[in-house]
Amino acid sequence: MPIISTERIGVAFDMAGCPNRCRHCWLGKGNNRTLSETDVRWGVAQFREFIQQADTPIRTLAVSTHFREPDFRDDYRYLYDLEAELGDGKPNRFELLSMWRIARDRTYLPWAKSVGPDTCQITFFGMQKTTDWFYRRKGAFADALTATERLLDSGMKPRWQVFLTTNLLPELDDLLALQEKITGSYDEFKIFLNLPGPEGEARKLEHLRPATDQVSDLPEKLLTASRRHLDKEVLWSTEAELVSEIVSARFLKEDPTEDLWFFVCSNWDVYSNIGTLEPWWCIGNLKTDSVDTILRRYENNEVPGLKTLHHLSPAYLVKEFGNANGLKIYSSRDDLLALYSEKLCRRDWNQK
């Protein structure tokens, strides 16, 4: 890992957990143990002290009180103000809101719209039974539909992310018909297909990853919308096609991330947003390690996940785990390499 050269980093604390246990989540299946406001203030102070005292280009710190479901706690407005108080600049608000809260709290969307942005992404995996199964929560599908209608009523823009698995295929026509029924003539509504990444919980979904012949007759309108949203002409390639690209690559990833965040779990274990929350990505514990130690461990690739990412050649991973004739589809070579590297880390970790 190169020395941290950015002037800004972020630190996110898992204060509230998540209402879901999504099977596609790259972070893995977490728990709902919490951190208090006192905990977060103490954690931010550790990073502030490091920035002030260390010889580092880091000058500013972004702070988040979540890294899974946003606004899950009832005091979400206070937590937004807390992030503004503890961090430098306006709190980061991505195009994600709490679908669980939208369906239960009528005061939530007016507030969310006031702090921005005005777009919210909602994830579907198929119809009711399939979507609830992927969320591991009964009622998730109903919440998603309610959230869509309330976003439209509030003048906000819903965007449906539809995950492409073999479970979706027989239900796609029904889901698209439902979308048209709900949205009617709203011009701001968007929808796109996405493939599950192979990391975290999603690594267990490989048996549901479609092969190229299973996606040959998807609706062209949906494919066009997906290309537009993802800004790519080729939505996916087979493992066989990607393997031929990977073997000539020098590194697993040229630039792992431009937006560097550190995740602090409820047990104080720390991870970077480059990897998952699997144990081989843990770079320290904020209660037992200094921030200086944690960041040096990150920069020096001192944990198995980072060693794999920066010290192993893509060709080696292909040799160990690749299928030169594989017909299952992946969004990119990075996704396929992530699958190979996770397999290697898990294998080596289990052999310890």
Short mmCIF file of C-alpha atoms in Angstrom, two decimals:
data_model
loop_
_atom_site.label_atom_id
_atom_site.label_comp_id
_atom_site.label_asym_id
_atom_site.label_seq_id
_atom_site.Cartn_x
_atom_site.Cartn_y
_atom_site.Cartn_z
CA MET A 1 0.00 0.00 0.00
CA PRO A 2 1.44 3.44 -0.87
CA ILE A 3 1.97 5.93 1.93
CA ILE A 4 -1.25 7.84 2.64
CA SER A 5 -0.95 11.01 0.58
CA THR A 6 -4.48 12.39 0.80
CA GLU A 7 -5.25 15.47 2.87
CA ARG A 8 -8.60 14.08 3.97
CA ILE A 9 -9.65 10.77 5.47
CA GLY A 10 -12.90 9.62 7.00
CA VAL A 11 -13.74 7.61 10.09
CA ALA A 12 -17.12 5.90 10.47
CA PHE A 13 -18.51 4.35 13.65
CA ASP A 14 -21.12 1.58 13.77
CA MET A 15 -23.37 3.30 16.30
CA ALA A 16 -26.67 1.61 15.46
CA GLY A 17 -26.16 -1.50 13.37
CA CYS A 18 -28.66 -2.28 10.62
CA PRO A 19 -32.26 -3.53 10.34
CA ASN A 20 -31.21 -5.99 7.62
CA ARG A 21 -28.77 -8.86 7.19
CA CYS A 22 -28.53 -8.61 3.41
CA ARG A 23 -27.09 -11.58 1.58
CA HIS A 24 -25.38 -9.31 -0.94
CA CYS A 25 -23.66 -7.04 1.62
CA TRP A 26 -19.93 -6.68 1.02
CA LEU A 27 -19.45 -5.69 4.66
CA GLY A 28 -20.71 -9.05 5.86
CA LYS A 29 -23.43 -10.00 8.33
CA GLY A 30 -22.87 -7.64 11.24
CA ASN A 31 -24.48 -7.40 14.66
CA ASN A 32 -26.50 -4.66 16.31
CA ARG A 33 -24.22 -3.97 19.25
CA THR A 34 -23.91 -0.21 19.56
CA LEU A 35 -21.45 2.54 20.34
CA SER A 36 -22.47 5.53 22.43
CA GLU A 37 -21.95 9.21 21.73
CA THR A 38 -19.22 9.20 24.37
CA ASP A 39 -17.53 6.34 22.52
CA VAL A 40 -17.63 8.22 19.22
CA ARG A 41 -16.30 11.43 20.73
CA TRP A 42 -13.43 9.48 22.25
CA GLY A 43 -12.69 7.72 18.96
CA VAL A 44 -12.68 10.95 16.98
CA ALA A 45 -10.32 12.47 19.56
CA GLN A 46 -7.81 9.68 18.91
CA PHE A 47 -7.76 10.48 15.18
CA ARG A 48 -7.60 14.23 15.86
CA GLU A 49 -4.59 13.78 18.14
CA PHE A 50 -2.84 11.72 15.48
CA ILE A 51 -3.49 14.32 12.75
CA GLN A 52 -2.19 17.12 14.97
CA GLN A 53 0.96 15.36 16.12
CA ALA A 54 2.04 13.10 13.26
CA ASP A 55 4.11 14.07 10.24
CA THR A 56 1.41 13.33 7.72
CA PRO A 57 -0.34 15.13 4.85
CA ILE A 58 -3.71 14.42 6.48
CA ARG A 59 -5.31 17.70 7.50
CA THR A 60 -9.06 17.14 7.65
CA LEU A 61 -11.32 14.45 9.00
CA ALA A 62 -14.79 13.41 7.89
CA VAL A 63 -16.92 11.68 10.53
CA SER A 64 -19.88 9.36 10.14
CA THR A 65 -21.99 7.69 12.82
CA HIS A 66 -22.78 4.74 10.56
CA PHE A 67 -21.33 2.65 7.75
CA ARG A 68 -24.29 0.39 7.14
CA GLU A 69 -27.94 1.60 7.24
CA PRO A 70 -27.99 5.42 7.50
CA ASP A 71 -30.41 7.13 9.88
CA PHE A 72 -31.50 3.88 11.54
CA ARG A 73 -31.50 5.38 15.06
CA ASP A 74 -34.45 7.46 16.19
CA ASP A 75 -32.16 10.41 16.94
CA TYR A 76 -30.89 10.55 13.35
CA ARG A 77 -31.23 14.36 13.19
CA TYR A 78 -29.07 14.78 16.27
CA LEU A 79 -26.50 12.37 14.85
CA TYR A 80 -26.33 14.42 11.64
CA ASP A 81 -25.54 17.50 13.76
CA LEU A 82 -23.02 15.45 15.73
CA GLU A 83 -21.22 14.49 12.51
CA ALA A 84 -21.10 18.16 11.53
CA GLU A 85 -19.70 19.08 14.93
CA LEU A 86 -17.02 16.39 15.04
CA GLY A 87 -16.02 16.37 11.36
CA ASP A 88 -14.59 18.93 8.99
CA GLY A 89 -17.15 20.15 6.49
CA LYS A 90 -20.69 19.09 5.76
CA PRO A 91 -21.48 15.46 6.70
CA ASN A 92 -21.25 13.01 3.83
CA ARG A 93 -24.70 12.16 2.48
CA PHE A 94 -24.77 9.60 -0.29
CA GLU A 95 -27.77 8.57 -2.40
CA LEU A 96 -28.82 6.12 0.30
CA LEU A 97 -31.47 6.58 2.96
CA SER A 98 -33.05 4.29 5.51
CA MET A 99 -35.75 2.40 3.63
CA TRP A 100 -36.85 1.00 6.99
CA ARG A 101 -37.37 4.52 8.35
CA ILE A 102 -39.05 5.91 5.23
CA ALA A 103 -41.75 3.26 5.62
CA ARG A 104 -42.33 4.11 9.31
CA ASP A 105 -41.55 7.79 9.90
CA ARG A 106 -43.54 10.38 7.94
CA THR A 107 -41.28 13.21 9.16
CA TYR A 108 -38.12 11.59 7.82
CA LEU A 109 -38.27 12.40 4.10
CA PRO A 110 -38.86 16.16 4.47
CA TRP A 111 -35.77 16.31 6.67
CA ALA A 112 -33.73 14.06 4.35
CA LYS A 113 -34.67 16.23 1.39
CA SER A 114 -33.56 19.36 3.25
CA VAL A 115 -30.04 18.03 3.88
CA GLY A 116 -29.76 16.31 0.49
CA PRO A 117 -29.32 14.67 -1.86
CA ASP A 118 -32.76 14.35 -3.44
CA THR A 119 -32.19 10.84 -4.86
CA CYS A 120 -32.51 7.57 -2.96
CA GLN A 121 -31.45 4.14 -4.18
CA ILE A 122 -33.66 1.18 -3.27
CA THR A 123 -32.56 -2.40 -3.82
CA PHE A 124 -34.69 -5.25 -5.18
CA PHE A 125 -33.81 -8.87 -5.86
CA GLY A 126 -37.10 -9.98 -7.37
CA MET A 127 -40.64 -10.08 -6.06
CA GLN A 128 -41.72 -10.31 -2.41
CA LYS A 129 -40.48 -13.73 -1.30
CA THR A 130 -37.17 -13.39 -3.13
CA THR A 131 -36.46 -9.85 -1.94
CA ASP A 132 -37.33 -10.65 1.67
CA TRP A 133 -35.03 -13.69 1.50
CA PHE A 134 -32.11 -11.59 0.30
CA TYR A 135 -32.69 -8.95 2.98
CA ARG A 136 -33.17 -11.70 5.59
CA ARG A 137 -36.15 -9.69 6.83
CA LYS A 138 -39.85 -10.24 6.29
CA GLY A 139 -41.50 -7.04 5.10
CA ALA A 140 -38.42 -5.67 3.30
CA PHE A 141 -40.14 -5.87 -0.09
CA ALA A 142 -43.22 -4.07 1.23
CA ASP A 143 -41.00 -1.39 2.79
CA ALA A 144 -39.23 -0.90 -0.54
CA LEU A 145 -42.53 -0.34 -2.35
CA THR A 146 -43.78 2.03 0.35
CA ALA A 147 -40.49 3.93 0.25
CA THR A 148 -40.73 4.28 -3.54
CA GLU A 149 -44.24 5.75 -3.36
CA ARG A 150 -43.36 8.13 -0.54
CA LEU A 151 -40.24 9.35 -2.33
CA LEU A 152 -42.32 10.15 -5.40
CA ASP A 153 -44.98 11.87 -3.30
CA SER A 154 -42.32 14.01 -1.62
CA GLY A 155 -40.79 15.13 -4.92
CA MET A 156 -37.66 13.06 -4.45
CA LYS A 157 -36.19 10.66 -6.99
CA PRO A 158 -36.23 6.92 -6.33
CA ARG A 159 -33.77 4.69 -8.16
CA TRP A 160 -34.24 0.94 -8.20
CA GLN A 161 -31.11 -1.17 -8.11
CA VAL A 162 -32.10 -4.66 -9.24
CA PHE A 163 -29.58 -7.39 -8.48
CA LEU A 164 -29.15 -9.90 -11.26
CA THR A 165 -29.14 -13.48 -10.00
CA THR A 166 -30.76 -16.67 -11.22
CA ASN A 167 -33.47 -16.05 -8.60
CA LEU A 168 -34.40 -12.79 -10.30
CA LEU A 169 -34.72 -14.10 -13.86
CA PRO A 170 -38.17 -15.75 -13.62
CA GLU A 171 -39.53 -12.74 -11.72
CA LEU A 172 -38.05 -9.87 -13.73
CA ASP A 173 -41.07 -9.27 -15.97
CA ASP A 174 -43.37 -9.07 -12.95
CA LEU A 175 -41.01 -6.68 -11.18
CA LEU A 176 -40.78 -4.38 -14.21
CA ALA A 177 -44.57 -4.41 -14.58
CA LEU A 178 -44.88 -3.45 -10.91
CA GLN A 179 -42.40 -0.64 -11.36
CA GLU A 180 -44.38 0.81 -14.26
CA LYS A 181 -47.61 0.55 -12.27
CA ILE A 182 -46.12 2.43 -9.31
CA THR A 183 -44.20 5.11 -11.15
CA GLY A 184 -46.59 5.83 -13.98
CA SER A 185 -45.35 8.83 -15.96
CA TYR A 186 -42.74 10.07 -13.47
CA ASP A 187 -39.74 11.08 -15.58
CA GLU A 188 -37.24 11.19 -12.75
CA PHE A 189 -37.54 7.50 -11.86
CA LYS A 190 -34.51 5.36 -12.74
CA ILE A 191 -33.80 1.65 -12.68
CA PHE A 192 -30.71 -0.41 -13.41
CA LEU A 193 -29.34 -3.93 -13.19
CA ASN A 194 -26.34 -4.77 -11.07
CA LEU A 195 -24.46 -7.96 -10.31
CA PRO A 196 -23.62 -8.88 -6.71
CA GLY A 197 -19.99 -8.38 -5.86
CA PRO A 198 -18.23 -11.52 -4.63
CA GLU A 199 -17.07 -10.16 -1.26
CA GLY A 200 -18.42 -10.36 2.27
CA GLU A 201 -21.82 -12.05 2.47
CA ALA A 202 -22.15 -11.90 -1.31
CA ARG A 203 -19.36 -14.44 -1.71
CA LYS A 204 -21.94 -17.04 -0.66
CA LEU A 205 -24.13 -16.17 -3.66
CA GLU A 206 -21.81 -17.51 -6.34
CA HIS A 207 -24.17 -20.44 -6.96
CA LEU A 208 -26.81 -17.88 -7.96
CA ARG A 209 -24.57 -15.98 -10.38
CA PRO A 210 -25.97 -16.35 -13.91
CA ALA A 211 -24.06 -17.61 -16.91
CA THR A 212 -23.92 -15.68 -20.15
CA ASP A 213 -26.55 -17.79 -21.91
CA GLN A 214 -29.05 -17.08 -19.10
CA VAL A 215 -28.97 -13.31 -19.68
CA SER A 216 -29.08 -13.26 -23.47
CA ASP A 217 -32.71 -12.10 -23.70
CA LEU A 218 -32.96 -9.42 -21.01
CA PRO A 219 -35.12 -6.40 -21.94
CA GLU A 220 -33.11 -3.98 -24.05
CA LYS A 221 -34.75 -0.99 -22.38
CA LEU A 222 -33.44 -2.15 -19.02
CA LEU A 223 -29.99 -2.85 -20.42
CA THR A 224 -29.83 0.61 -21.95
CA ALA A 225 -30.85 2.22 -18.67
CA SER A 226 -28.19 0.17 -16.87
CA ARG A 227 -25.46 1.22 -19.29
CA ARG A 228 -26.46 4.84 -18.87
CA HIS A 229 -26.46 4.73 -15.08
CA LEU A 230 -23.25 2.72 -14.73
CA ASP A 231 -21.58 4.69 -17.53
CA LYS A 232 -20.24 1.60 -19.26
CA GLU A 233 -21.03 -0.03 -22.58
CA VAL A 234 -20.13 -3.56 -21.48
CA LEU A 235 -22.18 -4.44 -18.41
CA TRP A 236 -20.50 -7.78 -17.75
CA SER A 237 -18.06 -10.34 -19.10
CA THR A 238 -17.60 -14.04 -18.54
CA GLU A 239 -14.92 -15.39 -16.25
CA ALA A 240 -13.20 -16.84 -19.32
CA GLU A 241 -13.05 -13.42 -20.97
CA LEU A 242 -11.79 -11.70 -17.84
CA VAL A 243 -9.16 -14.34 -17.08
CA SER A 244 -7.46 -13.56 -20.37
CA GLU A 245 -7.21 -9.90 -19.28
CA ILE A 246 -6.13 -10.63 -15.74
CA VAL A 247 -3.12 -12.82 -16.47
CA SER A 248 -1.36 -9.90 -18.18
CA ALA A 249 -2.07 -7.41 -15.38
CA ARG A 250 0.68 -6.39 -13.00
CA PHE A 251 -1.36 -5.49 -9.92
CA LEU A 252 -4.68 -6.56 -8.49
CA LYS A 253 -5.78 -2.93 -8.33
CA GLU A 254 -3.89 0.06 -9.68
CA ASP A 255 -5.61 2.56 -7.35
CA PRO A 256 -7.61 0.79 -4.62
CA THR A 257 -9.55 3.84 -3.51
CA GLU A 258 -9.53 7.61 -3.82
CA ASP A 259 -11.87 8.16 -0.88
CA LEU A 260 -10.18 6.60 2.15
CA TRP A 261 -12.35 5.70 5.14
CA PHE A 262 -11.72 3.70 8.28
CA PHE A 263 -14.58 1.73 9.82
CA VAL A 264 -14.73 1.34 13.61
CA CYS A 265 -16.92 -1.58 14.71
CA SER A 266 -18.79 -1.81 18.00
CA ASN A 267 -15.95 -3.92 19.47
CA TRP A 268 -13.47 -1.21 18.33
CA ASP A 269 -11.88 -3.32 15.58
CA VAL A 270 -10.80 -1.10 12.68
CA TYR A 271 -10.99 -1.83 8.95
CA SER A 272 -10.40 0.24 5.83
CA ASN A 273 -12.94 0.62 3.04
CA ILE A 274 -10.56 -1.21 0.69
CA GLY A 275 -11.59 -4.59 2.07
CA THR A 276 -14.42 -6.30 3.89
CA LEU A 277 -15.03 -6.88 7.59
CA GLU A 278 -13.55 -10.36 7.41
CA PRO A 279 -10.80 -10.90 10.03
CA TRP A 280 -7.98 -10.89 7.47
CA TRP A 281 -8.74 -7.22 6.72
CA CYS A 282 -8.68 -6.03 10.36
CA ILE A 283 -5.88 -3.47 10.84
CA GLY A 284 -6.16 -3.02 14.59
CA ASN A 285 -8.34 -2.21 17.54
CA LEU A 286 -8.77 1.39 18.62
CA LYS A 287 -8.82 0.44 22.32
CA THR A 288 -5.53 -1.45 22.20
CA ASP A 289 -3.66 0.17 19.27
CA SER A 290 -2.81 3.79 18.58
CA VAL A 291 -4.08 5.44 15.40
CA ASP A 292 -0.44 5.74 14.32
CA THR A 293 0.01 1.97 14.66
CA ILE A 294 -3.24 1.27 12.81
CA LEU A 295 -2.41 3.55 9.87
CA ARG A 296 1.18 2.28 9.62
CA ARG A 297 -0.16 -1.26 9.58
CA TYR A 298 -2.43 -0.20 6.73
CA GLU A 299 0.37 1.48 4.77
CA ASN A 300 2.79 -1.41 5.27
CA ASN A 301 0.33 -4.15 4.28
CA GLU A 302 0.72 -5.92 7.61
CA VAL A 303 -2.54 -7.90 7.44
CA PRO A 304 -3.35 -10.83 5.11
CA GLY A 305 -5.95 -8.99 3.03
CA LEU A 306 -3.62 -6.11 2.21
CA LYS A 307 -0.68 -8.46 1.61
CA THR A 308 -2.75 -10.35 -0.93
CA LEU A 309 -3.89 -7.16 -2.59
CA HIS A 310 -0.45 -5.63 -2.97
CA HIS A 311 2.05 -8.47 -3.02
CA LEU A 312 0.50 -11.23 -5.11
CA SER A 313 0.29 -11.19 -8.87
CA PRO A 314 -3.09 -11.55 -10.61
CA ALA A 315 -1.60 -14.43 -12.62
CA TYR A 316 -0.97 -16.36 -9.41
CA LEU A 317 -4.57 -15.96 -8.29
CA VAL A 318 -5.82 -17.08 -11.69
CA LYS A 319 -3.63 -20.15 -11.48
CA GLU A 320 -4.98 -21.00 -8.02
CA PHE A 321 -8.67 -20.25 -8.51
CA GLY A 322 -9.45 -19.24 -12.08
CA ASN A 323 -11.53 -21.12 -14.62
CA ALA A 324 -10.38 -20.35 -18.15
CA ASN A 325 -13.64 -21.79 -19.46
CA GLY A 326 -15.96 -20.17 -16.92
CA LEU A 327 -19.19 -18.78 -18.35
CA LYS A 328 -20.56 -17.04 -15.26
CA ILE A 329 -20.63 -13.27 -15.62
CA TYR A 330 -18.89 -10.57 -13.55
CA SER A 331 -19.08 -6.79 -13.67
CA SER A 332 -15.34 -6.32 -14.03
CA ARG A 333 -11.96 -7.93 -13.60
CA ASP A 334 -11.74 -6.23 -10.18
CA ASP A 335 -14.79 -8.17 -9.02
CA LEU A 336 -13.37 -11.46 -10.23
CA LEU A 337 -10.01 -10.76 -8.62
CA ALA A 338 -11.79 -9.87 -5.40
CA LEU A 339 -13.38 -13.32 -5.45
CA TYR A 340 -10.02 -15.01 -5.99
CA SER A 341 -8.27 -12.98 -3.30
CA GLU A 342 -11.05 -13.65 -0.77
CA LYS A 343 -10.80 -17.37 -1.49
CA LEU A 344 -7.06 -17.26 -0.90
CA CYS A 345 -7.37 -15.27 2.32
CA ARG A 346 -10.07 -17.56 3.68
CA ARG A 347 -8.06 -20.65 2.78
CA ASP A 348 -4.89 -19.37 4.42
CA TRP A 349 -6.76 -18.04 7.46
CA ASN A 350 -8.46 -21.36 8.07
CA GLN A 351 -5.11 -23.15 7.85
CA LYS A 352 -3.55 -21.03 10.60
#
